Tab-separated table of C-alpha atoms and ligand atoms in Angstrom:
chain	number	residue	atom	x	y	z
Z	1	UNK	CA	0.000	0.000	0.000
Z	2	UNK	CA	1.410	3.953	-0.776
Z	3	UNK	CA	1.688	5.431	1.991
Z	4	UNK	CA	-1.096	8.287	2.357
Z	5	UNK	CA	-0.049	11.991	1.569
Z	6	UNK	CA	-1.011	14.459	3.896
Z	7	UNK	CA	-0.989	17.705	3.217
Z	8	UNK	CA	-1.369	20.607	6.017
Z	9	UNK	CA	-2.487	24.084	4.563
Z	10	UNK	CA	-2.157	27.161	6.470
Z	11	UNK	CA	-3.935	30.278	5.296
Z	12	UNK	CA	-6.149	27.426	4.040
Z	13	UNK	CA	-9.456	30.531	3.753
Z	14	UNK	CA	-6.884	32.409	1.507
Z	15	UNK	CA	-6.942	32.277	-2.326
Z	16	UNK	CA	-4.071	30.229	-2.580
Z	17	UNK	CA	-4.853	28.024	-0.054
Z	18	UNK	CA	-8.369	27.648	-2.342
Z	19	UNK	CA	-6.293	26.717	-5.138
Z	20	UNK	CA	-3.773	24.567	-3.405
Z	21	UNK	CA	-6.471	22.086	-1.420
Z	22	UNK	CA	-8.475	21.536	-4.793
Z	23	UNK	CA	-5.204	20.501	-6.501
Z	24	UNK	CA	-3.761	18.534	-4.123
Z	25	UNK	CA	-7.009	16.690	-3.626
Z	26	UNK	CA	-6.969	16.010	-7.332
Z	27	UNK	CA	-3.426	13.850	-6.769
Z	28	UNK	CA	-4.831	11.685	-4.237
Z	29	UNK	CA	-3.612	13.657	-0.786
Z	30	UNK	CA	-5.643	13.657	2.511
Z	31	UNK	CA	-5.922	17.689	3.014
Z	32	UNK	CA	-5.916	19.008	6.260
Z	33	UNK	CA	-6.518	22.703	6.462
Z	34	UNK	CA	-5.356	25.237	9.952
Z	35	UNK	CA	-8.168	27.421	10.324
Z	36	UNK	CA	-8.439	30.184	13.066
Z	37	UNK	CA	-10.535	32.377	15.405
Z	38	UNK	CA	-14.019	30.921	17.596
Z	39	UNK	CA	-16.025	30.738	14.483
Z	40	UNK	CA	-14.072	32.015	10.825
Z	41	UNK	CA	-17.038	33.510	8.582
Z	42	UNK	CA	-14.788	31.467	5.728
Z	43	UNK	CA	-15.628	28.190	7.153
Z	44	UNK	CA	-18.594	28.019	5.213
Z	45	UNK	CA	-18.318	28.625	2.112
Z	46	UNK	CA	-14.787	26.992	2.555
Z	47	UNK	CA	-16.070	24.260	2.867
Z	48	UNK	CA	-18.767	24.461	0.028
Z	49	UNK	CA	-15.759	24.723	-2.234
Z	50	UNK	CA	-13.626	22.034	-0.610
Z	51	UNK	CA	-15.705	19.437	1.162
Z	52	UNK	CA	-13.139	17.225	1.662
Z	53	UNK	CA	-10.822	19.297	3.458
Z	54	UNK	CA	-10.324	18.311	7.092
Z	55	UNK	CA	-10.665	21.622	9.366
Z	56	UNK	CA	-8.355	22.054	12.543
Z	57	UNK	CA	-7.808	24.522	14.294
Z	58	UNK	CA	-4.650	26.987	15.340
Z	59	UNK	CA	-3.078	30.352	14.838
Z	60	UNK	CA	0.155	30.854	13.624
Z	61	UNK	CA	1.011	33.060	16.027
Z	62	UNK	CA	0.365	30.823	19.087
Z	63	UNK	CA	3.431	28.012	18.904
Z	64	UNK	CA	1.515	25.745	21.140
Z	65	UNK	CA	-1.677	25.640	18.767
Z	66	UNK	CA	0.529	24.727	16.464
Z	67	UNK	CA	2.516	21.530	17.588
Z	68	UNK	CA	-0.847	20.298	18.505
Z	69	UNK	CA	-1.829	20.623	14.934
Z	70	UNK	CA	0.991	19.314	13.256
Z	71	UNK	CA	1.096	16.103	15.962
Z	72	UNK	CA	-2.201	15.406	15.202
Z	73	UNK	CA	-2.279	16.120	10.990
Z	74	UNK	CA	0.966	14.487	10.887
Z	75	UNK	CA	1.791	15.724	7.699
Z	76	UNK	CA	3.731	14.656	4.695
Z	77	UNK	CA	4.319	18.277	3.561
Z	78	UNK	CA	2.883	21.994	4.918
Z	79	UNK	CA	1.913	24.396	2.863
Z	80	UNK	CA	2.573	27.845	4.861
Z	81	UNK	CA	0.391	29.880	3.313
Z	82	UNK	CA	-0.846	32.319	6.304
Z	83	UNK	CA	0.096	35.529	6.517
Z	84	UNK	CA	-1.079	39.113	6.797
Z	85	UNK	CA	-0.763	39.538	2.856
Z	86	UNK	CA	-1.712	42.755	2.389
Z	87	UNK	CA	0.888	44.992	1.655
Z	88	UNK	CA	-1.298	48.681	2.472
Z	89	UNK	CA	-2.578	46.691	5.788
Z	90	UNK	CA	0.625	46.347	7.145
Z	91	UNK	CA	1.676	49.659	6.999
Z	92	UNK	CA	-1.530	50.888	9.606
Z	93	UNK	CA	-0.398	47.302	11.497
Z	94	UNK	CA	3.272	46.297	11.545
Z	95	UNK	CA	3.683	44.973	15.061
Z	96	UNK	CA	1.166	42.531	14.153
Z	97	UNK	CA	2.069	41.958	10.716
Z	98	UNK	CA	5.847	41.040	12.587
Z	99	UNK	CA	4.154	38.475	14.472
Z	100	UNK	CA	1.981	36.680	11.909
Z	101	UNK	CA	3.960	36.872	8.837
Z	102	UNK	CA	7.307	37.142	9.964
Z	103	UNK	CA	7.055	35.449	13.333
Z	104	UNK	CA	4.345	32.403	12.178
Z	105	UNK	CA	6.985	31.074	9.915
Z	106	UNK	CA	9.304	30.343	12.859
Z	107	UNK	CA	6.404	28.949	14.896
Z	108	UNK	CA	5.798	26.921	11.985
Z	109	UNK	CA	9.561	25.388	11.716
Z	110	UNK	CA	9.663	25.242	15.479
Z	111	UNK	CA	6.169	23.031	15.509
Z	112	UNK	CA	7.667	20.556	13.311
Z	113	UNK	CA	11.131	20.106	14.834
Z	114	UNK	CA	9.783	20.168	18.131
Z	115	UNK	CA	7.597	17.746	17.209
Z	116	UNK	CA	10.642	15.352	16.098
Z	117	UNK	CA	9.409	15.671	11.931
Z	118	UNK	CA	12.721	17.410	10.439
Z	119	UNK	CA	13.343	14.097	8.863
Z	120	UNK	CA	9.997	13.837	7.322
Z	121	UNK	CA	8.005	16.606	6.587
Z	122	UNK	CA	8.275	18.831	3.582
Z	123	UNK	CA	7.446	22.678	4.255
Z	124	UNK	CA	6.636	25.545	1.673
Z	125	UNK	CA	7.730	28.699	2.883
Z	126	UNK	CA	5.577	31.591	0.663
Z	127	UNK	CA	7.718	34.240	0.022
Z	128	UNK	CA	6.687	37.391	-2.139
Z	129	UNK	CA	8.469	39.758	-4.719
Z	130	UNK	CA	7.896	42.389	-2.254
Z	131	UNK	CA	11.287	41.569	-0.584
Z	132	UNK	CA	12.579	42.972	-3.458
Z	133	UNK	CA	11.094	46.290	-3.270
Z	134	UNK	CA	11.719	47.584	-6.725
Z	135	UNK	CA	14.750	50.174	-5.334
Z	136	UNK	CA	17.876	47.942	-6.663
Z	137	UNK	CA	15.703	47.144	-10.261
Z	138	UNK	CA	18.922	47.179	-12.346
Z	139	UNK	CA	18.823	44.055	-14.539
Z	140	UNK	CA	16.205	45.860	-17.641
Z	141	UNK	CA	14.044	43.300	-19.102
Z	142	UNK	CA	15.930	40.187	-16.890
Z	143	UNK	CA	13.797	40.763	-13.703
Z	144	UNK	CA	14.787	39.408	-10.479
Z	145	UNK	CA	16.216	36.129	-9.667
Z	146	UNK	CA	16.914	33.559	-6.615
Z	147	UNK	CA	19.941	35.975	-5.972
Z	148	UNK	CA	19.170	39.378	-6.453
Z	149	UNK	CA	19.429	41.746	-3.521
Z	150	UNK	CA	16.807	42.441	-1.333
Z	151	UNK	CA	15.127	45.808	-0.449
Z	152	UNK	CA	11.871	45.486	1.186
Z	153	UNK	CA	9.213	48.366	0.780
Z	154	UNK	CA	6.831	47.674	3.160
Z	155	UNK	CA	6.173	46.254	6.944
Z	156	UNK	CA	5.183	43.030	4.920
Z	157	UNK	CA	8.260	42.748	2.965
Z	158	UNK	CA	10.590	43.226	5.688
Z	159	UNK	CA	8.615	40.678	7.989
Z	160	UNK	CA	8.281	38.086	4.672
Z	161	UNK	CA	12.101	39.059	4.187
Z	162	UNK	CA	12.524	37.521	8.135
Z	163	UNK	CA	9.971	34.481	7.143
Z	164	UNK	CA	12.373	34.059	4.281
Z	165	UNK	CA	15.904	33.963	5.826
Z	166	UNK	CA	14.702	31.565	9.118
Z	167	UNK	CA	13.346	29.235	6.710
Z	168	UNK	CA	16.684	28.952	4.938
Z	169	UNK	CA	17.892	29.216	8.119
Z	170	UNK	CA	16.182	25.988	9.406
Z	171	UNK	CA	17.191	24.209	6.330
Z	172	UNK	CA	20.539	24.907	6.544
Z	173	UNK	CA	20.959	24.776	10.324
Z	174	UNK	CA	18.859	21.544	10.635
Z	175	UNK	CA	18.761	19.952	7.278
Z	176	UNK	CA	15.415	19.998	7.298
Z	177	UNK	CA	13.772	20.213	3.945
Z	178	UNK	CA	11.896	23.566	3.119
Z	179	UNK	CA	11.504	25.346	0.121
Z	180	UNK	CA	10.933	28.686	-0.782
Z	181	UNK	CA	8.462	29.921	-3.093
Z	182	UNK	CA	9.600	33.852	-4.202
Z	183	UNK	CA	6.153	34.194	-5.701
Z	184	UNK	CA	5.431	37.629	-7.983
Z	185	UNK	CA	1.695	38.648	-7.633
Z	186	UNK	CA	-0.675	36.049	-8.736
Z	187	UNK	CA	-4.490	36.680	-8.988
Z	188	UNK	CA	-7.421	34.975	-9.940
Z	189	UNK	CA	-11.078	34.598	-9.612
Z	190	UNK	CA	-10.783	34.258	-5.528
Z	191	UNK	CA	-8.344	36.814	-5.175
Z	192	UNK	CA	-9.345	39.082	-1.323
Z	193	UNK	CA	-11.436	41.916	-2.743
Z	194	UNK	CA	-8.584	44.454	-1.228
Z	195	UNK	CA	-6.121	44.121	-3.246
Z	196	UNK	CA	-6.473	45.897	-6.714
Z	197	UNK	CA	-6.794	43.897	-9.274
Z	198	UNK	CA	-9.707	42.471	-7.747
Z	199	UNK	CA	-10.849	46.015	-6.868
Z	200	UNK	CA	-11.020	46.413	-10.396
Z	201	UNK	CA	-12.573	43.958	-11.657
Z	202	UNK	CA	-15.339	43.538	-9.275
Z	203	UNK	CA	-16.042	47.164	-10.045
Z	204	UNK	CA	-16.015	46.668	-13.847
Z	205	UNK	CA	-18.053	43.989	-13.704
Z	206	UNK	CA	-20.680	46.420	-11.436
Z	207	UNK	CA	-20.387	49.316	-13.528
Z	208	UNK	CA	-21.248	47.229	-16.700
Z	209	UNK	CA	-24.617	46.322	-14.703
Z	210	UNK	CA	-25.622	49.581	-13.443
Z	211	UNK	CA	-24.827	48.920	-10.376
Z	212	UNK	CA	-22.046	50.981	-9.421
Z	213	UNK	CA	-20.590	54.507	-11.270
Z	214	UNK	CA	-17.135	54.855	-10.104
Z	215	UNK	CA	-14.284	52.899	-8.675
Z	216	UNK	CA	-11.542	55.111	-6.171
Z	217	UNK	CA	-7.570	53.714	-6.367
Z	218	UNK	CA	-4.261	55.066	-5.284
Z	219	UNK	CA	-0.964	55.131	-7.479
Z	220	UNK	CA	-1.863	53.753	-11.137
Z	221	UNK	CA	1.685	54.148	-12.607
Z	222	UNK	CA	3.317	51.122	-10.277
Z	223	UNK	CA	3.711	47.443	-12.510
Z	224	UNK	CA	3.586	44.498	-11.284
Z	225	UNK	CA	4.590	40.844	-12.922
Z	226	UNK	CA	0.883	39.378	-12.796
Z	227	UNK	CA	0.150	35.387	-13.458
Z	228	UNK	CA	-2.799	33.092	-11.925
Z	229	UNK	CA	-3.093	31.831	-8.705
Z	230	UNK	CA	-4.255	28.135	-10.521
Z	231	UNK	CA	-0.660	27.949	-11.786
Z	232	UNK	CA	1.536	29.106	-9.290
Z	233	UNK	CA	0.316	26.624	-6.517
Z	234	UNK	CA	1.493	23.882	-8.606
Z	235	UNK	CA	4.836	25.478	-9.005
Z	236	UNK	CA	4.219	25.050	-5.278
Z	237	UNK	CA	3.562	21.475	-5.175
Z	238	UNK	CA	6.446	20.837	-7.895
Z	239	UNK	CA	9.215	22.282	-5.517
Z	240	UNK	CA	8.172	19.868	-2.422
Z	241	UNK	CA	8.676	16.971	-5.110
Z	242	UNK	CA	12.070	17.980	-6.239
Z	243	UNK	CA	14.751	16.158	-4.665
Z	244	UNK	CA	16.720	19.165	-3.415
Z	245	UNK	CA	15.100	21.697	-1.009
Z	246	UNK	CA	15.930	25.455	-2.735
Z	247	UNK	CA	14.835	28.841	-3.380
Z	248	UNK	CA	12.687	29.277	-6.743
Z	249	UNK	CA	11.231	32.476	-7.997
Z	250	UNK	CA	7.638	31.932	-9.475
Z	251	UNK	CA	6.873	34.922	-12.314
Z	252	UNK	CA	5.396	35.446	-15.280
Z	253	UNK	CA	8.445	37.184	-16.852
Z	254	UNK	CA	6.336	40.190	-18.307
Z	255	UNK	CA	5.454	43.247	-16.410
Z	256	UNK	CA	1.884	45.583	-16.437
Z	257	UNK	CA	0.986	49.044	-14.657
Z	258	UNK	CA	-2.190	48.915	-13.140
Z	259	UNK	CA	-3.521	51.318	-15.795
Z	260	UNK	CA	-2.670	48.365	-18.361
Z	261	UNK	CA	-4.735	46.252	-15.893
Z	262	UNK	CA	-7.576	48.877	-16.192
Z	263	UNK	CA	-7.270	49.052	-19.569
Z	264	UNK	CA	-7.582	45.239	-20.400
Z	265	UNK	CA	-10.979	45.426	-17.728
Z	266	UNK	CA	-12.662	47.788	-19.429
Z	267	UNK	CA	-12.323	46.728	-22.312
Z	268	UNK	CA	-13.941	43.250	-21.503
Z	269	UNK	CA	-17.122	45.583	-20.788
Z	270	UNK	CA	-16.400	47.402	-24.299
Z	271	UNK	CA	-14.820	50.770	-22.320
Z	272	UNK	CA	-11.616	52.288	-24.127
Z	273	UNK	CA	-11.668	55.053	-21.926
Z	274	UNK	CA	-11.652	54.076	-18.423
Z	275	UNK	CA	-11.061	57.408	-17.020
Z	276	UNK	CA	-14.181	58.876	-16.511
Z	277	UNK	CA	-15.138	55.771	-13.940
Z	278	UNK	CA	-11.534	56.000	-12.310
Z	279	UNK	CA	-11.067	58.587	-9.218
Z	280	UNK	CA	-7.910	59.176	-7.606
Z	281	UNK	CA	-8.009	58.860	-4.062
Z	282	UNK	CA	-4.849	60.168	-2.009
Z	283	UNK	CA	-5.645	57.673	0.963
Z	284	UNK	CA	-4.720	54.927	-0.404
Z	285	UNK	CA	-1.368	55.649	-1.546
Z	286	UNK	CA	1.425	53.918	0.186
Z	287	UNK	CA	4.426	55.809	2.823
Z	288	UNK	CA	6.541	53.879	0.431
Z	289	UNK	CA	5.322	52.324	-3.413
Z	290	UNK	CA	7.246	50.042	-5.192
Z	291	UNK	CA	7.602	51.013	-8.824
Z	292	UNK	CA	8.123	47.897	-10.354
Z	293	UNK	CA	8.569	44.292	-10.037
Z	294	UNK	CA	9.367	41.656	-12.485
Z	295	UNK	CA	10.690	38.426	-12.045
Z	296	UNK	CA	12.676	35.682	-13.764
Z	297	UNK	CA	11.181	32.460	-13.617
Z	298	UNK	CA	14.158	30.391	-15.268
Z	299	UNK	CA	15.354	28.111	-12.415
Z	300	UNK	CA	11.352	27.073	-12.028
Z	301	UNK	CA	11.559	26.576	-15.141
Z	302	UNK	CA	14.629	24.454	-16.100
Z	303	UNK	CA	14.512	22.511	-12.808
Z	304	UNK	CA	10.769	22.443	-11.793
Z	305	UNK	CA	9.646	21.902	-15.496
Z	306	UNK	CA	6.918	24.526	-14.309
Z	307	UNK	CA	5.401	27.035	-16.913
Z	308	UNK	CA	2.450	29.249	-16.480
Z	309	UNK	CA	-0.457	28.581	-18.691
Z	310	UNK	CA	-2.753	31.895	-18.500
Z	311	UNK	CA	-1.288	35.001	-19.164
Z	312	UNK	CA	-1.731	38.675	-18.703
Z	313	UNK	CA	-4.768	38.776	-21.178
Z	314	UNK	CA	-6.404	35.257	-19.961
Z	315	UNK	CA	-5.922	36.779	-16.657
Z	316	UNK	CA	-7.689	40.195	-16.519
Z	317	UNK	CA	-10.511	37.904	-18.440
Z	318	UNK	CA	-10.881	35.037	-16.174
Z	319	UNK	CA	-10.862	37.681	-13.344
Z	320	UNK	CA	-13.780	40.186	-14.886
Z	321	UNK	CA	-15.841	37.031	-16.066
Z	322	UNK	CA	-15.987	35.659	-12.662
Z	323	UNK	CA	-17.250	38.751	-11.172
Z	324	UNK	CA	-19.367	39.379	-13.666
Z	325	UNK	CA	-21.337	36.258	-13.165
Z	326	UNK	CA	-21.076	36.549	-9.420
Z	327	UNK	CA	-23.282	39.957	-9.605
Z	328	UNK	CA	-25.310	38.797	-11.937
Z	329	UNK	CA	-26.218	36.097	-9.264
Z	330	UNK	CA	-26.433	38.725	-6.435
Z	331	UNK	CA	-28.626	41.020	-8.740
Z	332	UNK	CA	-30.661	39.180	-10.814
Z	333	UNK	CA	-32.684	42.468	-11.734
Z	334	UNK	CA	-29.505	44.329	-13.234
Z	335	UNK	CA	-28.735	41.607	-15.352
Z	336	UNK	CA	-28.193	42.604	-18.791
X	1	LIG	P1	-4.640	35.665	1.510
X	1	LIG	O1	-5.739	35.428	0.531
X	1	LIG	O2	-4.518	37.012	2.144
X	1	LIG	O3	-4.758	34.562	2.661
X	1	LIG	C1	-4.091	34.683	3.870
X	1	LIG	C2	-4.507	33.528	4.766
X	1	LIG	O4	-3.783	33.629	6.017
X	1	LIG	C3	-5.992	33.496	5.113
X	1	LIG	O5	-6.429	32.166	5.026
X	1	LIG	C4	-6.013	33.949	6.574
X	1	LIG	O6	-7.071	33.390	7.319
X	1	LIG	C5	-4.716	33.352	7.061
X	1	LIG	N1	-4.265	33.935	8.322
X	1	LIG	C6	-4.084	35.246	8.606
X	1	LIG	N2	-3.673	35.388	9.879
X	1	LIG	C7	-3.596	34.138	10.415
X	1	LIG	C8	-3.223	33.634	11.688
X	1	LIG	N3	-2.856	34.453	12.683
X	1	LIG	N4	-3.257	32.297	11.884
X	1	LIG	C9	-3.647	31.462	10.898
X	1	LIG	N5	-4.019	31.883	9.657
X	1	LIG	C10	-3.981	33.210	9.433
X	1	LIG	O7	-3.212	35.369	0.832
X	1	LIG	P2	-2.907	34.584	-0.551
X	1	LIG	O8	-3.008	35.532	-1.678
X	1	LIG	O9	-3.640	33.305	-0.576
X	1	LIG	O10	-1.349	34.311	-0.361
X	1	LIG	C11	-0.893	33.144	0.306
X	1	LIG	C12	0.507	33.396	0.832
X	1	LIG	O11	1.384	33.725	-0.251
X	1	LIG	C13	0.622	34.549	1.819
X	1	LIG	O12	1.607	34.215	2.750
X	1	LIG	C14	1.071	35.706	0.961
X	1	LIG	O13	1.745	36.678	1.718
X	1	LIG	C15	1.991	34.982	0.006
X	1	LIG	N6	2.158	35.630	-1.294
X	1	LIG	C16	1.050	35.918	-2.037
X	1	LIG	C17	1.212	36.524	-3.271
X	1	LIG	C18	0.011	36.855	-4.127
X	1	LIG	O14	0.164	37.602	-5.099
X	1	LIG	N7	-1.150	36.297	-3.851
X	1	LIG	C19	2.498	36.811	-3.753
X	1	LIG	C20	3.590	36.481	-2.969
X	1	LIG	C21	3.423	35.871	-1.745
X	1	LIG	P3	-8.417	34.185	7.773
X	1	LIG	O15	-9.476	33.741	6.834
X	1	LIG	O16	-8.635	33.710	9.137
X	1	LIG	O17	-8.120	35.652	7.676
């Protein structure tokens, strides 16, 4: 008999952690999934989409909940997916963006060497472009790679920066094996309605129905290398099946301003000039922005055989279609 697979998903209500039960369940693992707080509104509708995930629960930032968890899941491999993601959040919260995203990573390591699994379970570390910071973008057209310099921007940066170095920390200090992931912003149809490309496209997809005249957003100049959340979580899976723990950029290799973004959105609604429906709104600009971030996906690609399948286009179009239908659903009067 094969031995069983478990998988153990933090940030398991996220989008990725969406993404990553549904595909793992597809290859045959038992899914456990760390949920927190008395009673998660997510639950739900969590597990609507995933009925076959096994709930436990724990917070990342309480060590104890956590070695109970990972006794109990026993897991194969963790996906460490929580965090505080959001990059404008953490500037109005950094003490507590520090503790879950920076400090959760080390209560995660901790819970499974304490637990006596450094022999024998996988971890994904997710770790984000925005340890870059866009300041040292010298390499025109290359993007950044597994050793460029880092520069966080933001609280979150600098606390995924810390998440980053204690997990190659732990896998150099105590050969344990954990990957990586320096993931470039990924979307999709599940993305958190804060961040912007979701912004956008939910409000497309209500302006096209009446239902909604203007949409407000901060900087519009600042790019970003956008792919889908459906293929970067197997990019994810790939690197816990290669035989070598590492660091491995995920990217699309092309870069977009958000304006491109709003341009490709309206136009799925047959806008060419989205102007008139954008306003600028000074609060929601950043202490510090990041310009521009684009990212080399080679090593994923040569080592991890991993490719992206949708791109920019497919994206913005998966994105405004999805929203699109789900208004239609909540307002079957503006349907048109
Ligand atoms: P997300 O949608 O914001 O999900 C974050 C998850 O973390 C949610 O499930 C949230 O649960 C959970 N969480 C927050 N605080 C927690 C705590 N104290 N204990 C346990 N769980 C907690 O993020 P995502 O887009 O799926 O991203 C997944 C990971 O990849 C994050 O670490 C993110 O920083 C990183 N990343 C994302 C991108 C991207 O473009 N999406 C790029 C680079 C890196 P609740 O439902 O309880 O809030």
């Amino acid at each position: 008999m094969p031995e069983t697979r478990v998988a153990l998903i933090t940030g398991i209500t996220g989008q990725d952690g969406g993404h990553l039960a549904g595909l793992l369940h597809g290859k045959g693992y038992e899914v456990v999934g760390l949920i927190r707080g008395q009673n998660n509104p997510r639950r739900p509708a969590l597990l609507e989409a995933h009925p076959f995930v096994r709930l436990v629960e724990g917070d990342v930032t309480d060590p104890v909940s956590l070695a109970r968890v990972v006794d109990h899941a026993d897991p194969t491999e963790i996906y460490h997916m929580a965090a505080l993601s959001h990059v404008g959040y953490s500037f109005a919260n950094p003490t507590l963006t520090m503790s879950v995203t920076g400090q959760g990573t080390l209560n995660v390591l901790e819970a499974v060497r304490l637990t006596g699994r450094t022999d024998k379970t996988r971890i994904y570390q997710a770790s984000s472009s925005e340890m870059f910071g866009g300041l040292d973008y010298n390499r025109p057209g290359l993007g950044y790679d597994e050793d460029s310099r880092f520069h966080p921007r933001s609280p979150y940066g600098v606390a995924k920066l810390y998440a980053h170095w204690i997990a190659r920390n732990y896998r150099e200090s105590y050969g344990m094996f954990v990957s990586c992931g320096i993931a470039f912003n990924h979307e999709g149809e599940n993305r958190g309605e804060e961040f912007v490309t979701r912004k956008i496209s939910k409000a497309v997809a209500r302006i096209h129905l009446g239902l909604q005249d203007r949409v407000r957003l901060g900087a519009l100049w600042p790019k970003r290398d956008w792919g889908y959340a459906g293929d970067y979580v197997e990019g994810m899976w790939r690197m816990l099946q290669h035989s070598e723990p590492g660091d491995f950029v995920l990217a699309s290799g092309v870069t977009h301003s958000i304006e491109d973004f709003l341009t490709a959105a309206f136009a799925r609604i047959g806008v060419e000039d989205w102007r008139p429906y954008v306003e600028h709104d000074e609060a929601l600009l950043r202490p510090a922005e990041v310009d521009i971030l684009l990212g080399n996906p080679a090593k994923a690609h040569s080592v991890l055989g991993w490719e992206r399948r949708v791109d920019f286009e497919g994206l913005v179009d998966l994105m405004v279609a999805a929203d699109l239908d789900r208004e239609r659903r909540a307002h079957p009067e503006a349907a048109r």
